[in-house]
mmCIF file of N, CA and C in Angstrom:
data_model
loop_
_atom_site.group_PDB
_atom_site.id
_atom_site.type_symbol
_atom_site.label_atom_id
_atom_site.label_comp_id
_atom_site.label_asym_id
_atom_site.label_seq_id
_atom_site.Cartn_x
_atom_site.Cartn_y
_atom_site.Cartn_z
ATOM 1 N N UNK A 19 0.723 -1.188 0.045
ATOM 2 C CA UNK A 19 -0.070 0.032 -0.085
ATOM 3 C C UNK A 19 0.871 1.312 -0.050
ATOM 4 N N UNK A 20 2.088 1.272 0.537
ATOM 5 C CA UNK A 20 2.844 2.337 0.623
ATOM 6 C C UNK A 20 3.356 2.866 -0.690
ATOM 7 N N UNK A 21 3.379 1.758 -1.737
ATOM 8 C CA UNK A 21 3.692 2.129 -3.159
ATOM 9 C C UNK A 21 2.868 3.042 -3.660
ATOM 10 N N UNK A 22 1.510 2.903 -3.267
ATOM 11 C CA UNK A 22 0.429 3.766 -4.022
ATOM 12 C C UNK A 22 0.571 5.235 -3.571
ATOM 13 N N UNK A 23 1.066 5.417 -2.319
ATOM 14 C CA UNK A 23 1.152 6.788 -1.775
ATOM 15 C C UNK A 23 2.432 7.603 -2.590
ATOM 16 N N UNK A 24 3.292 6.900 -3.172
ATOM 17 C CA UNK A 24 4.332 7.477 -3.731
ATOM 18 C C UNK A 24 4.080 7.742 -5.408
ATOM 19 N N UNK A 25 2.890 7.281 -5.824
ATOM 20 C CA UNK A 25 2.465 7.166 -7.168
ATOM 21 C C UNK A 25 1.326 8.092 -7.430
ATOM 22 N N UNK A 26 1.653 9.116 -8.323
ATOM 23 C CA UNK A 26 0.716 9.983 -9.004
ATOM 24 C C UNK A 26 -0.376 9.277 -9.781
ATOM 25 N N UNK A 27 -1.554 9.942 -10.128
ATOM 26 C CA UNK A 27 -2.206 9.322 -10.945
ATOM 27 C C UNK A 27 -1.810 8.847 -12.214
ATOM 28 N N UNK A 28 -2.153 7.914 -12.843
ATOM 29 C CA UNK A 28 -1.147 7.429 -14.196
ATOM 30 C C UNK A 28 -1.865 8.216 -15.372
ATOM 31 N N UNK A 29 -1.302 9.292 -15.582
ATOM 32 C CA UNK A 29 -1.714 10.063 -16.960
ATOM 33 C C UNK A 29 -0.436 10.112 -17.737
ATOM 34 N N UNK A 30 -0.548 9.150 -18.802
ATOM 35 C CA UNK A 30 0.671 8.914 -19.592
ATOM 36 C C UNK A 30 1.087 10.234 -20.370
ATOM 37 N N UNK A 31 2.531 10.213 -20.658
ATOM 38 C CA UNK A 31 2.838 11.378 -21.396
ATOM 39 C C UNK A 31 2.312 11.639 -22.472
ATOM 40 N N UNK A 32 1.932 10.678 -23.375
ATOM 41 C CA UNK A 32 0.993 10.521 -24.435
ATOM 42 C C UNK A 32 -0.258 11.398 -24.192
ATOM 43 N N UNK A 33 -1.038 10.976 -23.189
ATOM 44 C CA UNK A 33 -2.233 11.478 -22.849
ATOM 45 C C UNK A 33 -2.309 12.978 -22.686
ATOM 46 N N UNK A 34 -0.970 13.346 -21.738
ATOM 47 C CA UNK A 34 -0.987 14.701 -21.378
ATOM 48 C C UNK A 34 -0.687 15.638 -22.750
ATOM 49 N N UNK A 35 0.178 15.049 -23.443
ATOM 50 C CA UNK A 35 0.523 15.711 -24.738
ATOM 51 C C UNK A 35 -0.700 16.226 -25.371
ATOM 52 N N UNK A 36 -1.721 15.179 -25.449
ATOM 53 C CA UNK A 36 -3.083 15.351 -26.212
ATOM 54 C C UNK A 36 -3.822 16.557 -25.610
ATOM 55 N N UNK A 37 -3.862 16.359 -24.103
ATOM 56 C CA UNK A 37 -4.565 17.433 -23.459
ATOM 57 C C UNK A 37 -3.946 18.746 -23.607
ATOM 58 N N UNK A 38 -2.682 18.706 -23.474
ATOM 59 C CA UNK A 38 -1.873 20.213 -23.759
ATOM 60 C C UNK A 38 -2.219 20.682 -25.102
ATOM 61 N N UNK A 39 -2.280 19.941 -26.091
ATOM 62 C CA UNK A 39 -2.528 20.333 -27.493
ATOM 63 C C UNK A 39 -3.821 20.777 -27.516
ATOM 64 N N UNK A 40 -4.863 20.180 -26.936
ATOM 65 C CA UNK A 40 -6.193 20.509 -27.049
ATOM 66 C C UNK A 40 -6.359 21.851 -26.267
ATOM 67 N N UNK A 41 -5.541 22.063 -25.306
ATOM 68 C CA UNK A 41 -5.673 23.505 -24.528
ATOM 69 C C UNK A 41 -5.290 24.518 -25.717
ATOM 70 N N UNK A 42 -3.952 24.246 -26.330
ATOM 71 C CA UNK A 42 -3.540 25.376 -27.154
ATOM 72 C C UNK A 42 -4.576 25.432 -28.397
ATOM 73 N N UNK A 43 -5.028 24.445 -28.736
ATOM 74 C CA UNK A 43 -6.093 24.479 -29.913
ATOM 75 C C UNK A 43 -7.172 25.383 -29.734
ATOM 76 N N UNK A 44 -7.481 25.543 -28.380
ATOM 77 C CA UNK A 44 -8.582 26.475 -27.856
ATOM 78 C C UNK A 44 -8.323 27.749 -27.909
ATOM 79 N N UNK A 45 -7.157 28.179 -28.354
ATOM 80 C CA UNK A 45 -6.803 29.527 -28.617
ATOM 81 C C UNK A 45 -5.907 30.079 -27.585
ATOM 82 N N UNK A 46 -5.535 29.371 -26.478
ATOM 83 C CA UNK A 46 -4.649 29.799 -25.385
ATOM 84 C C UNK A 46 -3.205 30.097 -25.823
ATOM 85 N N UNK A 47 -2.803 31.216 -25.634
ATOM 86 C CA UNK A 47 -1.372 31.681 -26.158
ATOM 87 C C UNK A 47 -0.353 31.477 -25.063
ATOM 88 N N UNK A 48 0.626 30.821 -25.410
ATOM 89 C CA UNK A 48 1.681 30.566 -24.350
ATOM 90 C C UNK A 48 2.956 31.266 -24.990
ATOM 91 N N UNK A 49 3.374 32.132 -24.114
ATOM 92 C CA UNK A 49 4.665 33.018 -24.844
ATOM 93 C C UNK A 49 5.811 32.385 -24.634
ATOM 94 N N UNK A 50 6.031 31.512 -23.548
ATOM 95 C CA UNK A 50 7.201 30.698 -23.431
ATOM 96 C C UNK A 50 7.062 29.405 -24.130
ATOM 97 N N UNK A 51 7.635 28.185 -23.513
ATOM 98 C CA UNK A 51 7.531 27.050 -24.128
ATOM 99 C C UNK A 51 6.671 26.063 -23.161
ATOM 100 N N UNK A 52 6.000 25.053 -23.875
ATOM 101 C CA UNK A 52 5.382 24.240 -23.142
ATOM 102 C C UNK A 52 5.357 22.822 -23.655
ATOM 103 N N UNK A 53 5.770 21.952 -22.610
ATOM 104 C CA UNK A 53 6.100 20.413 -22.994
ATOM 105 C C UNK A 53 5.828 19.471 -21.942
ATOM 106 N N UNK A 54 5.659 18.376 -22.398
ATOM 107 C CA UNK A 54 5.374 17.322 -21.271
ATOM 108 C C UNK A 54 6.713 16.540 -21.173
ATOM 109 N N UNK A 55 7.185 16.342 -20.225
ATOM 110 C CA UNK A 55 8.454 15.516 -19.925
ATOM 111 C C UNK A 55 8.152 14.334 -19.486
ATOM 112 N N UNK A 56 9.094 13.298 -19.545
ATOM 113 C CA UNK A 56 8.914 11.928 -19.083
ATOM 114 C C UNK A 56 8.990 11.998 -17.505
ATOM 115 N N UNK A 57 8.140 11.192 -16.979
ATOM 116 C CA UNK A 57 8.311 11.068 -15.347
ATOM 117 C C UNK A 57 7.570 9.726 -15.218
ATOM 118 N N UNK A 58 8.473 9.087 -14.143
ATOM 119 C CA UNK A 58 7.915 7.672 -13.701
ATOM 120 C C UNK A 58 7.588 7.690 -12.390
ATOM 121 N N UNK A 59 6.607 6.946 -12.003
ATOM 122 C CA UNK A 59 6.390 6.738 -10.639
ATOM 123 C C UNK A 59 6.951 5.750 -9.935
ATOM 124 N N UNK A 60 6.521 5.426 -8.746
ATOM 125 C CA UNK A 60 7.415 4.199 -7.911
ATOM 126 C C UNK A 60 7.491 2.870 -8.687
ATOM 127 N N UNK A 61 6.519 2.746 -9.422
ATOM 128 C CA UNK A 61 6.557 1.317 -10.241
ATOM 129 C C UNK A 61 7.131 1.580 -11.550
ATOM 130 N N UNK A 62 7.661 2.724 -11.965
ATOM 131 C CA UNK A 62 8.399 2.904 -13.137
ATOM 132 C C UNK A 62 7.445 3.070 -14.293
ATOM 133 N N UNK A 63 6.215 3.473 -14.071
ATOM 134 C CA UNK A 63 5.127 3.612 -14.997
ATOM 135 C C UNK A 63 5.268 5.086 -15.472
ATOM 136 N N UNK A 64 4.955 5.103 -16.760
ATOM 137 C CA UNK A 64 5.020 6.780 -17.330
ATOM 138 C C UNK A 64 3.861 7.588 -16.728
ATOM 139 N N UNK A 65 4.086 8.753 -16.244
ATOM 140 C CA UNK A 65 3.040 9.502 -15.660
ATOM 141 C C UNK A 65 2.946 10.767 -16.326
ATOM 142 N N UNK A 66 4.095 11.098 -16.826
ATOM 143 C CA UNK A 66 4.245 12.694 -17.444
ATOM 144 C C UNK A 66 4.287 13.742 -16.548
ATOM 145 N N UNK A 67 4.812 14.856 -17.056
ATOM 146 C CA UNK A 67 5.142 16.065 -16.178
ATOM 147 C C UNK A 67 4.748 17.098 -17.156
ATOM 148 N N UNK A 68 3.828 18.177 -17.048
ATOM 149 C CA UNK A 68 3.728 19.244 -17.823
ATOM 150 C C UNK A 68 4.866 20.543 -17.143
ATOM 151 N N UNK A 69 5.574 20.936 -18.184
ATOM 152 C CA UNK A 69 6.482 21.985 -17.817
ATOM 153 C C UNK A 69 6.201 23.183 -18.717
ATOM 154 N N UNK A 70 6.033 24.352 -18.106
ATOM 155 C CA UNK A 70 5.901 25.606 -18.826
ATOM 156 C C UNK A 70 7.116 26.496 -18.456
ATOM 157 N N UNK A 71 8.095 26.603 -19.550
ATOM 158 C CA UNK A 71 9.098 27.680 -19.307
ATOM 159 C C UNK A 71 8.651 29.080 -19.612
ATOM 160 N N UNK A 72 8.922 29.795 -18.602
ATOM 161 C CA UNK A 72 8.364 31.297 -18.768
ATOM 162 C C UNK A 72 9.157 32.120 -19.629
ATOM 163 N N UNK A 73 8.564 32.979 -20.579
ATOM 164 C CA UNK A 73 9.409 33.872 -21.294
ATOM 165 C C UNK A 73 9.833 35.004 -20.803
ATOM 166 N N UNK A 74 9.085 35.590 -19.690
ATOM 167 C CA UNK A 74 9.318 36.866 -19.048
ATOM 168 C C UNK A 74 10.037 36.749 -17.723
ATOM 169 N N UNK A 75 10.462 35.576 -17.397
ATOM 170 C CA UNK A 75 11.415 35.322 -16.141
ATOM 171 C C UNK A 75 12.126 34.034 -16.526
ATOM 172 N N UNK A 76 13.460 33.899 -16.034
ATOM 173 C CA UNK A 76 14.307 32.596 -16.175
ATOM 174 C C UNK A 76 13.666 31.738 -14.888
ATOM 175 N N UNK A 77 12.650 31.147 -15.435
ATOM 176 C CA UNK A 77 12.004 30.294 -14.424
ATOM 177 C C UNK A 77 10.908 29.390 -15.110
ATOM 178 N N UNK A 78 10.545 28.306 -14.590
ATOM 179 C CA UNK A 78 9.756 27.385 -15.057
ATOM 180 C C UNK A 78 8.584 26.946 -14.096
ATOM 181 N N UNK A 79 7.318 26.429 -14.672
ATOM 182 C CA UNK A 79 6.399 26.133 -13.729
ATOM 183 C C UNK A 79 5.981 24.515 -14.241
ATOM 184 N N UNK A 80 6.231 23.670 -13.268
ATOM 185 C CA UNK A 80 5.786 22.168 -13.744
ATOM 186 C C UNK A 80 4.547 21.984 -12.724
ATOM 187 N N UNK A 81 3.776 21.228 -13.739
ATOM 188 C CA UNK A 81 2.109 20.716 -13.076
ATOM 189 C C UNK A 81 2.101 19.341 -13.239
ATOM 190 N N UNK A 82 1.413 18.900 -12.008
ATOM 191 C CA UNK A 82 1.213 17.541 -12.021
ATOM 192 C C UNK A 82 0.091 17.289 -10.770
ATOM 193 N N UNK A 83 -0.523 15.985 -10.717
ATOM 194 C CA UNK A 83 -1.378 15.838 -9.913
ATOM 195 C C UNK A 83 -0.661 15.503 -8.582
ATOM 196 N N UNK A 84 -1.533 16.078 -7.358
ATOM 197 C CA UNK A 84 -0.960 16.118 -5.958
ATOM 198 C C UNK A 84 -0.410 14.621 -5.625
ATOM 199 N N UNK A 85 -1.052 13.594 -5.949
ATOM 200 C CA UNK A 85 -0.868 12.314 -5.441
ATOM 201 C C UNK A 85 -1.832 11.255 -6.015
ATOM 202 N N UNK A 86 -1.295 10.058 -5.787
ATOM 203 C CA UNK A 86 -2.231 8.732 -6.095
ATOM 204 C C UNK A 86 -3.572 9.088 -5.927
ATOM 205 N N UNK A 87 -4.452 8.995 -6.680
ATOM 206 C CA UNK A 87 -5.860 8.854 -6.897
ATOM 207 C C UNK A 87 -6.375 10.170 -6.239
ATOM 208 N N UNK A 88 -5.718 11.224 -6.673
ATOM 209 C CA UNK A 88 -6.104 12.600 -6.160
ATOM 210 C C UNK A 88 -6.218 13.283 -7.568
ATOM 211 N N UNK A 89 -7.426 13.822 -7.882
ATOM 212 C CA UNK A 89 -7.604 14.523 -9.021
ATOM 213 C C UNK A 89 -7.004 15.925 -9.090
ATOM 214 N N UNK A 90 -6.601 16.508 -7.759
ATOM 215 C CA UNK A 90 -6.296 17.847 -7.672
ATOM 216 C C UNK A 90 -4.872 18.117 -8.248
ATOM 217 N N UNK A 91 -4.703 18.991 -9.233
ATOM 218 C CA UNK A 91 -3.265 19.302 -9.697
ATOM 219 C C UNK A 91 -2.895 20.349 -9.039
ATOM 220 N N UNK A 92 -1.503 20.386 -8.958
ATOM 221 C CA UNK A 92 -0.747 21.691 -8.287
ATOM 222 C C UNK A 92 0.320 22.158 -9.426
ATOM 223 N N UNK A 93 0.694 23.321 -9.034
ATOM 224 C CA UNK A 93 1.836 23.755 -9.995
ATOM 225 C C UNK A 93 2.881 24.504 -8.931
ATOM 226 N N UNK A 94 4.073 24.163 -9.565
ATOM 227 C CA UNK A 94 5.212 24.739 -8.795
ATOM 228 C C UNK A 94 6.187 25.456 -9.589
ATOM 229 N N UNK A 95 6.361 26.766 -9.068
ATOM 230 C CA UNK A 95 7.215 27.736 -9.659
ATOM 231 C C UNK A 95 8.645 27.430 -9.372
ATOM 232 N N UNK A 96 9.579 27.216 -10.162
ATOM 233 C CA UNK A 96 10.881 26.889 -9.816
ATOM 234 C C UNK A 96 11.560 28.101 -9.044
ATOM 235 N N UNK A 97 12.543 27.867 -8.216
ATOM 236 C CA UNK A 97 13.092 28.808 -7.411
ATOM 237 C C UNK A 97 14.167 29.607 -8.231
ATOM 238 N N UNK A 98 14.281 30.916 -7.810
ATOM 239 C CA UNK A 98 15.161 31.735 -8.495
ATOM 240 C C UNK A 98 16.310 31.959 -7.491
ATOM 241 N N UNK A 99 17.596 32.058 -8.016
ATOM 242 C CA UNK A 99 18.739 32.337 -6.968
ATOM 243 C C UNK A 99 18.917 33.688 -6.580
ATOM 244 N N UNK A 100 18.294 34.757 -7.599
ATOM 245 C CA UNK A 100 18.609 36.060 -7.406
ATOM 246 C C UNK A 100 17.293 36.836 -7.546
ATOM 247 N N UNK A 101 17.108 38.124 -7.022
ATOM 248 C CA UNK A 101 15.987 39.004 -7.295
ATOM 249 C C UNK A 101 15.800 39.067 -8.817
ATOM 250 N N UNK A 102 14.458 39.404 -8.976
ATOM 251 C CA UNK A 102 14.179 39.673 -10.437
ATOM 252 C C UNK A 102 13.574 41.283 -10.483
ATOM 253 N N UNK A 103 14.113 41.930 -11.247
ATOM 254 C CA UNK A 103 13.770 43.374 -11.452
ATOM 255 C C UNK A 103 13.020 43.603 -12.936
ATOM 256 N N UNK A 104 11.833 43.910 -12.882
ATOM 257 C CA UNK A 104 11.315 44.052 -14.012
ATOM 258 C C UNK A 104 10.470 45.433 -14.334
ATOM 259 N N UNK A 105 10.304 45.744 -15.643
ATOM 260 C CA UNK A 105 9.618 46.948 -15.940
ATOM 261 C C UNK A 105 8.344 46.707 -15.666
ATOM 262 N N UNK A 106 7.499 47.810 -15.829
ATOM 263 C CA UNK A 106 5.865 47.704 -15.527
ATOM 264 C C UNK A 106 5.522 46.757 -16.776
ATOM 265 N N UNK A 107 5.931 47.004 -17.913
ATOM 266 C CA UNK A 107 5.427 46.136 -19.049
ATOM 267 C C UNK A 107 5.782 44.622 -18.706
ATOM 268 N N UNK A 108 7.090 44.318 -18.306
ATOM 269 C CA UNK A 108 7.399 43.009 -17.995
ATOM 270 C C UNK A 108 6.718 42.329 -16.941
ATOM 271 N N UNK A 109 6.261 43.174 -15.755
ATOM 272 C CA UNK A 109 5.466 42.603 -14.920
ATOM 273 C C UNK A 109 4.289 42.229 -15.455
ATOM 274 N N UNK A 110 3.525 43.016 -16.153
ATOM 275 C CA UNK A 110 2.271 42.530 -16.761
ATOM 276 C C UNK A 110 2.384 41.414 -17.601
ATOM 277 N N UNK A 111 3.348 41.315 -18.413
ATOM 278 C CA UNK A 111 3.685 40.105 -19.316
ATOM 279 C C UNK A 111 3.883 38.920 -18.578
ATOM 280 N N UNK A 112 4.569 39.028 -17.243
ATOM 281 C CA UNK A 112 4.830 37.868 -16.604
ATOM 282 C C UNK A 112 3.610 37.583 -15.803
ATOM 283 N N UNK A 113 2.653 38.388 -15.383
ATOM 284 C CA UNK A 113 1.381 38.183 -14.758
ATOM 285 C C UNK A 113 0.519 37.498 -15.726
ATOM 286 N N UNK A 114 0.592 37.875 -17.023
ATOM 287 C CA UNK A 114 -0.264 37.223 -18.041
ATOM 288 C C UNK A 114 0.122 35.818 -18.131
ATOM 289 N N UNK A 115 1.549 35.534 -18.181
ATOM 290 C CA UNK A 115 1.930 34.029 -18.301
ATOM 291 C C UNK A 115 1.496 33.281 -17.006
ATOM 292 N N UNK A 116 1.403 33.780 -15.929
ATOM 293 C CA UNK A 116 1.022 33.019 -14.808
ATOM 294 C C UNK A 116 -0.482 32.823 -14.830
ATOM 295 N N UNK A 117 -1.258 33.729 -15.543
ATOM 296 C CA UNK A 117 -2.718 33.354 -15.759
ATOM 297 C C UNK A 117 -2.924 32.390 -16.689
ATOM 298 N N UNK A 118 -2.092 32.289 -17.703
ATOM 299 C CA UNK A 118 -2.243 31.216 -18.548
ATOM 300 C C UNK A 118 -1.796 29.923 -17.920
ATOM 301 N N UNK A 119 -0.763 29.837 -17.113
ATOM 302 C CA UNK A 119 -0.430 28.678 -16.329
ATOM 303 C C UNK A 119 -1.528 28.106 -15.429
ATOM 304 N N UNK A 120 -2.002 29.077 -14.702
ATOM 305 C CA UNK A 120 -3.209 28.825 -13.672
ATOM 306 C C UNK A 120 -4.383 28.059 -14.610
ATOM 307 N N UNK A 121 -4.634 28.775 -15.739
ATOM 308 C CA UNK A 121 -5.572 28.113 -16.737
ATOM 309 C C UNK A 121 -5.285 26.803 -17.102
ATOM 310 N N UNK A 122 -4.156 26.489 -17.584
ATOM 311 C CA UNK A 122 -3.611 25.217 -17.950
ATOM 312 C C UNK A 122 -3.754 24.164 -16.705
ATOM 313 N N UNK A 123 -3.383 24.616 -15.560
ATOM 314 C CA UNK A 123 -3.526 23.787 -14.486
ATOM 315 C C UNK A 123 -5.018 23.135 -14.335
ATOM 316 N N UNK A 124 -5.763 24.244 -14.353
ATOM 317 C CA UNK A 124 -7.206 23.880 -14.078
ATOM 318 C C UNK A 124 -7.840 23.144 -15.251
ATOM 319 N N UNK A 125 -7.408 23.223 -16.424
ATOM 320 C CA UNK A 125 -7.843 22.477 -17.614
ATOM 321 C C UNK A 125 -7.337 21.128 -17.284
ATOM 322 N N UNK A 126 -6.370 20.945 -17.002
ATOM 323 C CA UNK A 126 -5.563 19.579 -16.714
ATOM 324 C C UNK A 126 -6.221 18.819 -15.655
ATOM 325 N N UNK A 127 -6.820 19.541 -14.536
ATOM 326 C CA UNK A 127 -7.441 19.162 -13.495
ATOM 327 C C UNK A 127 -8.849 18.618 -13.989
ATOM 328 N N UNK A 128 -9.517 19.475 -14.719
ATOM 329 C CA UNK A 128 -10.831 19.308 -15.298
ATOM 330 C C UNK A 128 -10.658 17.990 -16.287
ATOM 331 N N UNK A 129 -9.716 17.899 -17.013
ATOM 332 C CA UNK A 129 -9.611 16.680 -17.976
ATOM 333 C C UNK A 129 -9.297 15.351 -17.095
ATOM 334 N N UNK A 130 -8.665 15.429 -16.085
ATOM 335 C CA UNK A 130 -8.434 14.284 -15.119
ATOM 336 C C UNK A 130 -9.744 13.959 -14.523
ATOM 337 N N UNK A 131 -10.326 14.945 -14.004
ATOM 338 C CA UNK A 131 -11.770 14.573 -13.469
ATOM 339 C C UNK A 131 -12.770 13.934 -14.329
ATOM 340 N N UNK A 132 -12.609 14.421 -15.788
ATOM 341 C CA UNK A 132 -13.443 13.684 -16.734
ATOM 342 C C UNK A 132 -12.874 12.330 -17.146
ATOM 343 N N UNK A 133 -11.683 12.187 -17.117
ATOM 344 C CA UNK A 133 -11.180 11.073 -17.393
ATOM 345 C C UNK A 133 -11.451 9.915 -16.368
ATOM 346 N N UNK A 134 -11.372 10.450 -15.097
ATOM 347 C CA UNK A 134 -11.671 9.661 -13.959
ATOM 348 C C UNK A 134 -13.054 9.142 -14.174
ATOM 349 N N UNK A 135 -14.034 10.054 -14.469
ATOM 350 C CA UNK A 135 -15.433 9.625 -14.508
ATOM 351 C C UNK A 135 -15.682 8.468 -15.405
ATOM 352 N N UNK A 136 -15.078 8.455 -16.534
ATOM 353 C CA UNK A 136 -14.886 7.337 -17.524
ATOM 354 C C UNK A 136 -14.112 6.330 -17.421
ATOM 355 N N UNK A 137 -13.387 6.297 -16.115
ATOM 356 C CA UNK A 137 -12.547 5.235 -15.847
ATOM 357 C C UNK A 137 -13.112 3.679 -16.166
ATOM 358 N N UNK A 138 -14.222 3.526 -16.043
ATOM 359 C CA UNK A 138 -14.767 2.048 -16.339
ATOM 360 C C UNK A 138 -14.493 1.753 -17.721
ATOM 361 N N UNK A 139 -14.225 2.651 -18.539
ATOM 362 C CA UNK A 139 -13.922 2.376 -20.058
ATOM 363 C C UNK A 139 -12.718 2.315 -20.378
ATOM 364 N N UNK A 140 -11.654 2.553 -19.473
ATOM 365 C CA UNK A 140 -10.155 2.459 -19.694
ATOM 366 C C UNK A 140 -9.703 1.126 -19.540
ATOM 367 N N UNK A 141 -8.637 0.789 -20.353
ATOM 368 C CA UNK A 141 -7.998 -0.356 -20.063
ATOM 369 C C UNK A 141 -6.979 -0.521 -19.162
#
């Protein structure tokens, strides 16, 4: 049972790539880069990890489910070793990127809940 606690819900990299593409196809504009990285759980099964590299700050946001059988997603902003000084325009641009990241994380959580509701039809 301890193994399950270390294991996020199994959303494959391929599945997350489809969801990220669906998000982009809806017209969301991502200024930086968005990708799904390989990630394995405790059982070495592919779970995927969504990473958004910000354009207006040297930082990334990675998104994933909180834990096994938990449909709630969380986003982590990578740490910065130094202060970040920005112009007013750059602050607004960074804020817009953070809004998109929040929207994407909400979208992924919604897709996960939808996927879970249909779990009886998944192999």
